[in-house]
mmCIF file of C-alpha atoms in Angstrom:
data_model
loop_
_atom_site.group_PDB
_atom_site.id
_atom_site.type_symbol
_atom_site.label_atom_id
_atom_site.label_comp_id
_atom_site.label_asym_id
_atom_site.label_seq_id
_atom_site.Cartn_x
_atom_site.Cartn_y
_atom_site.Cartn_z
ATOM 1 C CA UNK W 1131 -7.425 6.054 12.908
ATOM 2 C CA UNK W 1132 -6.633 2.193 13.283
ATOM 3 C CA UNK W 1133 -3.396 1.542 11.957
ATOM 4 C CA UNK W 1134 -2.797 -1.769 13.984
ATOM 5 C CA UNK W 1135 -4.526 -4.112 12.111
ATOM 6 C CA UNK W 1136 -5.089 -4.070 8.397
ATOM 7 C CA UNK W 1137 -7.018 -6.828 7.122
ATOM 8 C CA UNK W 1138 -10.270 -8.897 8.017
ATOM 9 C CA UNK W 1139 -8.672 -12.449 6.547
ATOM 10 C CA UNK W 1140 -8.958 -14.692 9.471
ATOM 11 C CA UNK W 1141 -6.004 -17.119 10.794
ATOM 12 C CA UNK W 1142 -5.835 -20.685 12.237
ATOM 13 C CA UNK W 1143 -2.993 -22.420 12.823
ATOM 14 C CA UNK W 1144 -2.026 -25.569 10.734
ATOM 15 C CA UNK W 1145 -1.163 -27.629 13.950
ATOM 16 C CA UNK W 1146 -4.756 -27.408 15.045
ATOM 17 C CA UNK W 1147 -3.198 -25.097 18.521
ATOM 18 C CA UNK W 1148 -7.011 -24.980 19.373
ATOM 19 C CA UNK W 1149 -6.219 -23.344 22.396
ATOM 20 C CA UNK W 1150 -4.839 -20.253 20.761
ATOM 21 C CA UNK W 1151 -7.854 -19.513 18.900
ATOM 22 C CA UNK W 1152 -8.132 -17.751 16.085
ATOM 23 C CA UNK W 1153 -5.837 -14.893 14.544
ATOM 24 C CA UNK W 1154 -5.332 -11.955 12.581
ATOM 25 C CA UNK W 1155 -2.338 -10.214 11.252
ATOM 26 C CA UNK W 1156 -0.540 -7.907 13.434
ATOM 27 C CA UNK W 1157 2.185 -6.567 11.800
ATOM 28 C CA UNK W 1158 5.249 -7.441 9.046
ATOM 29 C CA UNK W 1159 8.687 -6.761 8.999
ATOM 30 C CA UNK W 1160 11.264 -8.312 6.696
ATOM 31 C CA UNK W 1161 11.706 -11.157 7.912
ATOM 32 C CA UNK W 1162 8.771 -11.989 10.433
ATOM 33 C CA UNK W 1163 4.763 -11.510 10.682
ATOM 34 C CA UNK W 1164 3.116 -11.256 14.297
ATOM 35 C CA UNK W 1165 -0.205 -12.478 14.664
ATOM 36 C CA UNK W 1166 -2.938 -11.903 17.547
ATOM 37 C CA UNK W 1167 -4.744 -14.797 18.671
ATOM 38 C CA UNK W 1168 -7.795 -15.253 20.603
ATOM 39 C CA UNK W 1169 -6.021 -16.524 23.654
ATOM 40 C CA UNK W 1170 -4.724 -12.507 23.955
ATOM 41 C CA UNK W 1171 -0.797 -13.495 22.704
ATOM 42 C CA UNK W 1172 0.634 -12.083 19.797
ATOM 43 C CA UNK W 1173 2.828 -14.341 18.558
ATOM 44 C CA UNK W 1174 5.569 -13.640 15.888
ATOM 45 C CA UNK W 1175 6.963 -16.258 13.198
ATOM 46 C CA UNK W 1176 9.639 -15.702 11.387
ATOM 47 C CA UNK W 1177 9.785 -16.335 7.577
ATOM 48 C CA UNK W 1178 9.960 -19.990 6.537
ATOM 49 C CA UNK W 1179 7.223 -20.587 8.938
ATOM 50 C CA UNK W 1180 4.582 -17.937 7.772
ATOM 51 C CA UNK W 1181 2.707 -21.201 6.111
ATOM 52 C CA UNK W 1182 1.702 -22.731 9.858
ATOM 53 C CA UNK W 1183 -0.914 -19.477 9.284
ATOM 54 C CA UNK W 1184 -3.701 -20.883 7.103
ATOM 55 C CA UNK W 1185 -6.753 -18.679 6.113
ATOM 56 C CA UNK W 1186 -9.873 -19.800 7.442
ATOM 57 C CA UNK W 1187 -13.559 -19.100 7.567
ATOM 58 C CA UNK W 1188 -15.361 -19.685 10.699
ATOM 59 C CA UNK W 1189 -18.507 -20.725 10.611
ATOM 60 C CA UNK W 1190 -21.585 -18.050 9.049
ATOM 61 C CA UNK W 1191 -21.553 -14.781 10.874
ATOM 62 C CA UNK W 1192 -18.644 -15.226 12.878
ATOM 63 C CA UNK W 1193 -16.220 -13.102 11.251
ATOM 64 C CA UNK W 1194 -17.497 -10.021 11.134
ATOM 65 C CA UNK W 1195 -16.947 -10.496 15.247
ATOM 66 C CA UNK W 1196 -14.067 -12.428 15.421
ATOM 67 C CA UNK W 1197 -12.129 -9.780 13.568
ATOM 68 C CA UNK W 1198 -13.656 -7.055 15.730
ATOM 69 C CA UNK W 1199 -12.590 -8.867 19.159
ATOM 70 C CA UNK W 1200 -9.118 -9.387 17.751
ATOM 71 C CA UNK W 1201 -8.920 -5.590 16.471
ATOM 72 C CA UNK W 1202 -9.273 -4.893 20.127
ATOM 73 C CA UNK W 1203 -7.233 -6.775 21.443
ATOM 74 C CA UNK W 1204 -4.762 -5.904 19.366
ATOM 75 C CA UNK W 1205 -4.943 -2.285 20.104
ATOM 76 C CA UNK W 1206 -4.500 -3.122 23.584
ATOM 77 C CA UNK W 1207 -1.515 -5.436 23.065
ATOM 78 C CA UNK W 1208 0.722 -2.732 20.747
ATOM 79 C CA UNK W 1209 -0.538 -0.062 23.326
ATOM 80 C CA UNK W 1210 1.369 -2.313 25.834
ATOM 81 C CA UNK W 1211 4.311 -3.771 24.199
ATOM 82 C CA UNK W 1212 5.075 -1.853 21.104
ATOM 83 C CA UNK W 1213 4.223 2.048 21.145
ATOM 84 C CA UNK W 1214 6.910 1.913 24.797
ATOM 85 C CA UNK W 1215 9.597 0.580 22.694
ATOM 86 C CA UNK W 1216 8.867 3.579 20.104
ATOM 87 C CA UNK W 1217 8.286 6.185 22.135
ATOM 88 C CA UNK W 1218 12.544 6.522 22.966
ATOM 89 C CA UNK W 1219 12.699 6.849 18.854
ATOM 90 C CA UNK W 1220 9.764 8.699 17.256
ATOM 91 C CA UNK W 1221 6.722 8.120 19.211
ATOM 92 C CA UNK W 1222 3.616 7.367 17.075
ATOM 93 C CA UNK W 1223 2.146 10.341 15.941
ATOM 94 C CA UNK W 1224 -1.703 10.989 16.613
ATOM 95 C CA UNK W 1225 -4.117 11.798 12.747
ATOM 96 C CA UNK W 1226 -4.881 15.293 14.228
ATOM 97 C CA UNK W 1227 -0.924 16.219 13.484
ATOM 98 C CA UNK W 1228 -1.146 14.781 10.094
ATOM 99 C CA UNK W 1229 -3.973 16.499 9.246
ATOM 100 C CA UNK W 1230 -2.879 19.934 11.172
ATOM 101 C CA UNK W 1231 0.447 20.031 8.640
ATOM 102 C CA UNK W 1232 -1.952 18.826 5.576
ATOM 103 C CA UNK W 1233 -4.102 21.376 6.000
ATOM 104 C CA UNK W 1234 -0.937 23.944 5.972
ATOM 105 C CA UNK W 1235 0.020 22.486 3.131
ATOM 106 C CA UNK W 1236 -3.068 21.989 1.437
ATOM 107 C CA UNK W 1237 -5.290 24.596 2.929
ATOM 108 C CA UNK W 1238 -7.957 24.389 -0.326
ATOM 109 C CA UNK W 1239 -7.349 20.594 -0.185
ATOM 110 C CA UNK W 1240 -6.796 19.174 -2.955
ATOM 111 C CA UNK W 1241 -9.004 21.311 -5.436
ATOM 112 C CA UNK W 1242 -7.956 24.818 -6.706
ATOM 113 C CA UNK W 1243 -6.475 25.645 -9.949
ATOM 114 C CA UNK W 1244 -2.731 25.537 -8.544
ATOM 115 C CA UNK W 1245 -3.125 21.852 -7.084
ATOM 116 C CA UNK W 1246 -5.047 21.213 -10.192
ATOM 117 C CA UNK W 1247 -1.749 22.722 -12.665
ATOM 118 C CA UNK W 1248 0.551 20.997 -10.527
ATOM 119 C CA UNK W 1249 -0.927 17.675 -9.702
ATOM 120 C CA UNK W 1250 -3.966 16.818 -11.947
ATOM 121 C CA UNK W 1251 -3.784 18.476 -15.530
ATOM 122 C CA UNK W 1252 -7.564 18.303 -16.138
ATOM 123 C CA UNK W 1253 -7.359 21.622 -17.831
ATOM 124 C CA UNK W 1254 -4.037 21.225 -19.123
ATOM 125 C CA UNK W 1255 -3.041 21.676 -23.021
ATOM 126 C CA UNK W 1256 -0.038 19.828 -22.926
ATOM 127 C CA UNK W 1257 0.368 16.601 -20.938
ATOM 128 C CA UNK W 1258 3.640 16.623 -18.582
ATOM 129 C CA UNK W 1259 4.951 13.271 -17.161
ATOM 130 C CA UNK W 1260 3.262 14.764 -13.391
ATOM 131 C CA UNK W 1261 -0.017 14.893 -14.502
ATOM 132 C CA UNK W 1262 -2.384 12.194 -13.140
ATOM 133 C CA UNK W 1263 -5.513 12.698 -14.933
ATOM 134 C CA UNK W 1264 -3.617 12.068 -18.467
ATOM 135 C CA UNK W 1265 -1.909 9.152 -16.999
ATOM 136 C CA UNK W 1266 -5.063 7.243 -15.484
ATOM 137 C CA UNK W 1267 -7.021 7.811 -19.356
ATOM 138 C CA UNK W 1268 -3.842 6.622 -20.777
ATOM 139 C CA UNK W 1269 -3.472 3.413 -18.856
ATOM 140 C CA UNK W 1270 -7.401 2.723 -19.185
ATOM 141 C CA UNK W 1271 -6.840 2.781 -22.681
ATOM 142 C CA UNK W 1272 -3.480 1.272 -23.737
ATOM 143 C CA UNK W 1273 -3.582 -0.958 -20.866
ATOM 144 C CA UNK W 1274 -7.179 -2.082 -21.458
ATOM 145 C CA UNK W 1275 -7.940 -5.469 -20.921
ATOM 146 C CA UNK W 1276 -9.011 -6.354 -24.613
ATOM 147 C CA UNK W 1277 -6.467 -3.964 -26.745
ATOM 148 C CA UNK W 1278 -3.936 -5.360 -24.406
ATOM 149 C CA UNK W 1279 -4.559 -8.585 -24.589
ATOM 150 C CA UNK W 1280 -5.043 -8.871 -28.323
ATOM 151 C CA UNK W 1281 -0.891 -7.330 -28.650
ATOM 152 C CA UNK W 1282 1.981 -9.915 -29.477
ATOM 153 C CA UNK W 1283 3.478 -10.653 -25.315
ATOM 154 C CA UNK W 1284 6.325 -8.553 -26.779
ATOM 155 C CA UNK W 1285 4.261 -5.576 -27.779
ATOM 156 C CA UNK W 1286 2.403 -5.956 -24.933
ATOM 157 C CA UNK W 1287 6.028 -5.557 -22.985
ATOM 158 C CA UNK W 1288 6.422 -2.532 -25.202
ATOM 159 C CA UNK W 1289 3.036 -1.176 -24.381
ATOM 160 C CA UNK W 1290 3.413 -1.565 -20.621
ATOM 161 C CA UNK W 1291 6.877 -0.212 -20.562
ATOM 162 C CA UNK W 1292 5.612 3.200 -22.962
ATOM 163 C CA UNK W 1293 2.297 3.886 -20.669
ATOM 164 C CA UNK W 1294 4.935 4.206 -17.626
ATOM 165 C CA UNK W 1295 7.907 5.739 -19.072
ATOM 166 C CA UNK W 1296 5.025 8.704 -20.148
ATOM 167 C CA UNK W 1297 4.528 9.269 -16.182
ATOM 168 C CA UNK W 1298 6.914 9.930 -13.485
ATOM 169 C CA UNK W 1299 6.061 7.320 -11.444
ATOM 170 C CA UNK W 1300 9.149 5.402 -12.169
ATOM 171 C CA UNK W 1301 12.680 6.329 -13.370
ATOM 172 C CA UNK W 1302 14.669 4.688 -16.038
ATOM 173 C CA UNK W 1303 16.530 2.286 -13.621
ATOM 174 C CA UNK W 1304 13.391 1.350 -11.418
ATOM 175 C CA UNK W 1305 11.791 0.634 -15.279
ATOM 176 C CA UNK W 1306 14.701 -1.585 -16.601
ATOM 177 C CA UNK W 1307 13.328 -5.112 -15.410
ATOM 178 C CA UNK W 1308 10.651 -4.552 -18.085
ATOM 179 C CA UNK W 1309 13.026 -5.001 -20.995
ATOM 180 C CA UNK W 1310 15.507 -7.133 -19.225
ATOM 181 C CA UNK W 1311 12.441 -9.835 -19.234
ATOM 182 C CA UNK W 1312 13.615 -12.746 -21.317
ATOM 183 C CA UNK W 1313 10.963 -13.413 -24.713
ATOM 184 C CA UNK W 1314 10.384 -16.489 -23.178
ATOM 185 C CA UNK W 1315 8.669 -15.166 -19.869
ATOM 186 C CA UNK W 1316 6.882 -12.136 -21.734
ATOM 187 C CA UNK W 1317 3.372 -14.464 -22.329
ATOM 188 C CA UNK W 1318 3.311 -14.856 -18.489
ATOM 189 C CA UNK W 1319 4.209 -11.099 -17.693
ATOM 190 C CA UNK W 1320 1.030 -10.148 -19.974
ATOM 191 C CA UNK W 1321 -0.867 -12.487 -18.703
ATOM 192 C CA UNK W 1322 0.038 -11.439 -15.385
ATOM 193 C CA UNK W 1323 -0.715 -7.557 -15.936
ATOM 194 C CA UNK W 1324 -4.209 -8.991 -17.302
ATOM 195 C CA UNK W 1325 -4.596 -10.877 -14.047
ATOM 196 C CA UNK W 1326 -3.909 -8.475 -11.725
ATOM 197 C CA UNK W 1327 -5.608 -5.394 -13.673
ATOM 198 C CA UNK W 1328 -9.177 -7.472 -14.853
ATOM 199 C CA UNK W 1329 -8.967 -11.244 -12.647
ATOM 200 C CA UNK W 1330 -10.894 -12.328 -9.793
ATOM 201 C CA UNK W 1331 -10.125 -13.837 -6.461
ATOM 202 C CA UNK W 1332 -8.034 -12.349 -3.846
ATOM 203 C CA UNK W 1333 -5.827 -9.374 -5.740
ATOM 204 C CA UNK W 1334 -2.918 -9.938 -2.695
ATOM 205 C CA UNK W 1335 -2.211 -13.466 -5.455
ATOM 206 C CA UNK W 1336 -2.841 -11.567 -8.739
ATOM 207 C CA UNK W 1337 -0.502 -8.511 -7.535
ATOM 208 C CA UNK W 1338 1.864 -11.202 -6.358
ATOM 209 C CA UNK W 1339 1.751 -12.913 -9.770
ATOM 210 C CA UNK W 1340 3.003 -9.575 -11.461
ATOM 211 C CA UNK W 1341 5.870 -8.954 -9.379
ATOM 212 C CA UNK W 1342 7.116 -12.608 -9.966
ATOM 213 C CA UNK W 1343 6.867 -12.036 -13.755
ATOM 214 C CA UNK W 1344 8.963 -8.819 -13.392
ATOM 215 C CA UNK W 1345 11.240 -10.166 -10.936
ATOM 216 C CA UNK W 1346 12.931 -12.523 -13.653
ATOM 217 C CA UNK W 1347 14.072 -9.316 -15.539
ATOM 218 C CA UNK W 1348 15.776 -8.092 -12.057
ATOM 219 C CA UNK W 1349 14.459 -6.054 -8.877
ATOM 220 C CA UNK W 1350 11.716 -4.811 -9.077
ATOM 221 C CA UNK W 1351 10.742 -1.455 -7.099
ATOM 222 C CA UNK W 1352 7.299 -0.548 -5.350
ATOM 223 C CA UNK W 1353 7.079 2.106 -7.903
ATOM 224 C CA UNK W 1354 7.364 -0.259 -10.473
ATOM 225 C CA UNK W 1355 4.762 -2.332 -9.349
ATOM 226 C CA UNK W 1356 1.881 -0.693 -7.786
ATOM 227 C CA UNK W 1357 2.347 2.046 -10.684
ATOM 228 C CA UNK W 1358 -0.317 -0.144 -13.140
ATOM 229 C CA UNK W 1359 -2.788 -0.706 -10.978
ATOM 230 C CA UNK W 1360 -2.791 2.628 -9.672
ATOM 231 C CA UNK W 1361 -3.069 4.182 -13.293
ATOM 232 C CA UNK W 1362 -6.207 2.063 -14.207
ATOM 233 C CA UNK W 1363 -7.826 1.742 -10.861
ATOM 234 C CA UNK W 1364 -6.702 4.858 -8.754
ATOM 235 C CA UNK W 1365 -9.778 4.391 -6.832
ATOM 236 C CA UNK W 1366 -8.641 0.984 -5.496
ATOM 237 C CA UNK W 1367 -4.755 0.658 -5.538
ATOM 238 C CA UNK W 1368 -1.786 2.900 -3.699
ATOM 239 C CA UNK W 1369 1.162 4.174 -5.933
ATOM 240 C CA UNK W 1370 3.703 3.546 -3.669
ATOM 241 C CA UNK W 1371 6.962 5.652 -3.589
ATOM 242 C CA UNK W 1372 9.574 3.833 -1.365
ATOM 243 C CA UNK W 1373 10.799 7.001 0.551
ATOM 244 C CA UNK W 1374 8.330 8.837 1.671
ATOM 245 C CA UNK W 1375 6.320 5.759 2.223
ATOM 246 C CA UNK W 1376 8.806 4.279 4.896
ATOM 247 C CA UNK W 1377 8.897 8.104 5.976
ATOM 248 C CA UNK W 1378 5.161 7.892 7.072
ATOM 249 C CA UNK W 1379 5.025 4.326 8.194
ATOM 250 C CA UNK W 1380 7.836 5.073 11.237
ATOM 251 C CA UNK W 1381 5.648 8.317 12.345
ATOM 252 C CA UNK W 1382 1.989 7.240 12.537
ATOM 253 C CA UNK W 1383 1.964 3.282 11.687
ATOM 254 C CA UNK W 1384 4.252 1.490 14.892
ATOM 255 C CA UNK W 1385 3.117 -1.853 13.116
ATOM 256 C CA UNK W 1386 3.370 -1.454 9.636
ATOM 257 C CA UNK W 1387 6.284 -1.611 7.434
ATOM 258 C CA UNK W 1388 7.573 -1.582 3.952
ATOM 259 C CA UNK W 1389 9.520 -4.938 2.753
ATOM 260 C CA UNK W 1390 12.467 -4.679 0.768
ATOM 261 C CA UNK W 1391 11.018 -7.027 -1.129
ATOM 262 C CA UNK W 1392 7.749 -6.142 -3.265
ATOM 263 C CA UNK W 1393 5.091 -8.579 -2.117
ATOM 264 C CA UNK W 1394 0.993 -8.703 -2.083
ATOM 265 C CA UNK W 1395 0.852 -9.572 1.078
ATOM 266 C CA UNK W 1396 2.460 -5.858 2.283
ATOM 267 C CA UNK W 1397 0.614 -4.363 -0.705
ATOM 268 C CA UNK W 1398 -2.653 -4.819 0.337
ATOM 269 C CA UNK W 1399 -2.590 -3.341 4.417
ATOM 270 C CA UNK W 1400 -1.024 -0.772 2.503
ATOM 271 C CA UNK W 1401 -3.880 0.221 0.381
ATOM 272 C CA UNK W 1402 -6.400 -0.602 3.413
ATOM 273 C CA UNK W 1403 -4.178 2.154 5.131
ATOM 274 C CA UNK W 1404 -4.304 3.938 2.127
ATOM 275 C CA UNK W 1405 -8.631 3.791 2.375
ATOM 276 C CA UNK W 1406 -8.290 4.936 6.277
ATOM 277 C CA UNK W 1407 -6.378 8.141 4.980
ATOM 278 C CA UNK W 1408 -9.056 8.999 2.304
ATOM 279 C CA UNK W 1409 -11.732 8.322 4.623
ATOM 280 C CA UNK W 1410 -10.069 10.675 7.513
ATOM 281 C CA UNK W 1411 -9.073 12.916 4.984
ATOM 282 C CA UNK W 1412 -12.564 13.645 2.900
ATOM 283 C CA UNK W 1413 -13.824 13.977 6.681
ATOM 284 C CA UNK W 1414 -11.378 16.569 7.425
ATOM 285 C CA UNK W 1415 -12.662 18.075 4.584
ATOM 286 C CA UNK W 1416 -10.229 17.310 1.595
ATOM 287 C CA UNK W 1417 -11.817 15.998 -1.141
ATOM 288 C CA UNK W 1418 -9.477 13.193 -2.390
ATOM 289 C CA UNK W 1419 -10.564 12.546 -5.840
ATOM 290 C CA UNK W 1420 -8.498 9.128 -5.697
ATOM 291 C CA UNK W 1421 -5.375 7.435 -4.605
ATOM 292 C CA UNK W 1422 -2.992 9.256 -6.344
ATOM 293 C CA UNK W 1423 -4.114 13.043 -3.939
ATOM 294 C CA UNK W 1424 -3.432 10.452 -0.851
ATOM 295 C CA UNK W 1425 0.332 9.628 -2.796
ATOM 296 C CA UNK W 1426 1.053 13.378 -3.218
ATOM 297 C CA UNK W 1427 0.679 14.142 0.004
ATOM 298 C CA UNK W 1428 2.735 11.624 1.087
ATOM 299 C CA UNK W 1429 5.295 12.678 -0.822
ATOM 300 C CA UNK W 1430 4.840 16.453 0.475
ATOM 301 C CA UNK W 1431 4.419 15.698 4.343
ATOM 302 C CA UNK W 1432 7.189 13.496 4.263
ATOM 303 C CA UNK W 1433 9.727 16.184 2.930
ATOM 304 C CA UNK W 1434 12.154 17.858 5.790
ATOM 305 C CA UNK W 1435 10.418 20.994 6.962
ATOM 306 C CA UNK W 1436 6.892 19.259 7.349
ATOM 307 C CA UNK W 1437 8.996 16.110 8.945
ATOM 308 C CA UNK W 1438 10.147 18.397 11.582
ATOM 309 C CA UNK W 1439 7.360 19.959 12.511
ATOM 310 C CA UNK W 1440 5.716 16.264 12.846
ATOM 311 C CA UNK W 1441 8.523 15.469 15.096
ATOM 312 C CA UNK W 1442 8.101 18.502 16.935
ATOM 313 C CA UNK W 1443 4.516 17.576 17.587
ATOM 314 C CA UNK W 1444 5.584 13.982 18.927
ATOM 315 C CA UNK W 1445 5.296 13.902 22.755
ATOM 316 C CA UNK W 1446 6.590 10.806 24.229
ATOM 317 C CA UNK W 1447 4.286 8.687 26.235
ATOM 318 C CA UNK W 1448 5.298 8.182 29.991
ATOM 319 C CA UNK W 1449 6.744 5.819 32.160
ATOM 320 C CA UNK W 1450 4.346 5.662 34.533
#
């Protein structure tokens, strides 16, 4: 599974450097992107200087191979310099692990009347705040792009805040930036939600545009924002839950990492490593229904007596 490089937007840089060639992203941390260019370096920049990094489009055609070239070199490059530096810590666990403890875990997948009571609720009487099928008809509904849109922006603020206090995607103090948004911001924050649930163009901008409206009410969690878009699309957008997230990340992604700070640009290689699991997965034989089977075993792998037999598994490379 490729979990070194997570998008096909391709890079030039600003100062016309035509002799490093094009780009792609490598990896984020919190303060600093790398980059692999065409000339085989992977440069890093720290923040301040992310904007030298324009999106481009080569000429017809080209991308398609551009990106491939770079994907490869890339996966030579962390092989290199990165995975050595891990391998002292936890070395970079293969997919066959994660799927070996998954399939412990889940050994029907995820179908079977006890994953269904627990996780699901399709046949459920009573809706519980767990339940994911109540919670994605909810949010289609409530948080549908013309009922929505026709509320007061405080209502709307209401409505939002309701839809995800009925889940348990977020607690009360990862919710509180919703009411602590001043009635002078709440127009943009519905506009925002409208934006990033029903706009066009790139949804890195309209995902960024939400988090800035719910910043101004205070921080703002992952849960908190990837929880919308999850509800109403689950077959496009990641729930993210902070721990077990960062949990997974530092045992099978060396390059990826979760900000402190909630932005589209870390959003969406998240969700495009989110699509690699659901593709490995449903090949393995799983059956993900959506994103929110891919978040729930997350959350399960990721607690202590899976973790340890994942570390168990890790063998570190050699120094050869």
């Amino acid at each position: 599974m490729d979990t070194f490089a997570t998008t096909d937007t391709v890079y030039a840089h600003s100062k016309k450097r035509e002799e490093w060639g094009y780009a792609i992203l490598a990896f984020e941390s919190d303060d600093r992107r790398g980059f692999q260019f065409q000339d085989g370096r992977l440069r890093v920049f720290k923040i301040g200087y992310y904007e030298l990094l324009e999106p481009v489009l080569p000429k017809p055609d080209g991308t398609p191979r551009i990106v491939s070239n770079l994907k490869a070199m890339l996966a030579k490059t962390v092989d290199e310099r990165v995975r050595p530096a891990k391998a002292s810590d936890k070395p970079a666990l293969g997919f066959d692990a994660f799927v070996t403890v998954a399939k412990d875990l889940f050994p029907e997948g995820f179908k079977g009347d006890e994953y269904d009571a627990k996780v699901r609720g399709s046949q459920a009487t009573r809706r519980l705040k767990r339940h994911r099928d109540a919670a994605i008809e909810d949010a289609r509904e409530r948080l549908g792009k013309d009922s929505f849109g026709a509320l007061t922006p405080a209502a709307a603020r209401d409505m939002l805040r309701d839809v995800l206090k009925a889940t348990d995607l977020v607690n009360a103090k990862q919710l509180a930036p919703i009411d602590a948004v001043p009635s002078e911001n709440l127009e943009e924050l519905q506009a925002s939600v409208i934006a990033m649930l029903y706009g066009t163009g790139p949804y890195e901008a309209r995902f960024e545009r939400f988090a800035q409206a719910l910043e101004v009410g205070g921080n703002v969690s992952w849960e908190l924002a990837t929880s919308p878009g999850a509800m109403v699309h689950p077959d496009e957008h990641l729930w993210i839950k902070v721990t077990p997230m960062k949990r997974f990340l530092a045992r099978f992604s060396p390059v990826l990492s979760l900000t402190p700070r909630v932005t589209g640009f870390t959003y969406t290689r998240l969700v495009a490593m989110g699509a690699s699991l659901v593709e490995g997965l449903n090949n393995a034989g799983f059956e993900a229904r959506d994103f929110f089977d891919i978040a729930h075993l997350l959350t399960e792998i990721t607690k202590a007596p899976s973790l340890q037999r994942l570390d168990a598994m890790a063998v570190p490379e050699d120094d050869d």
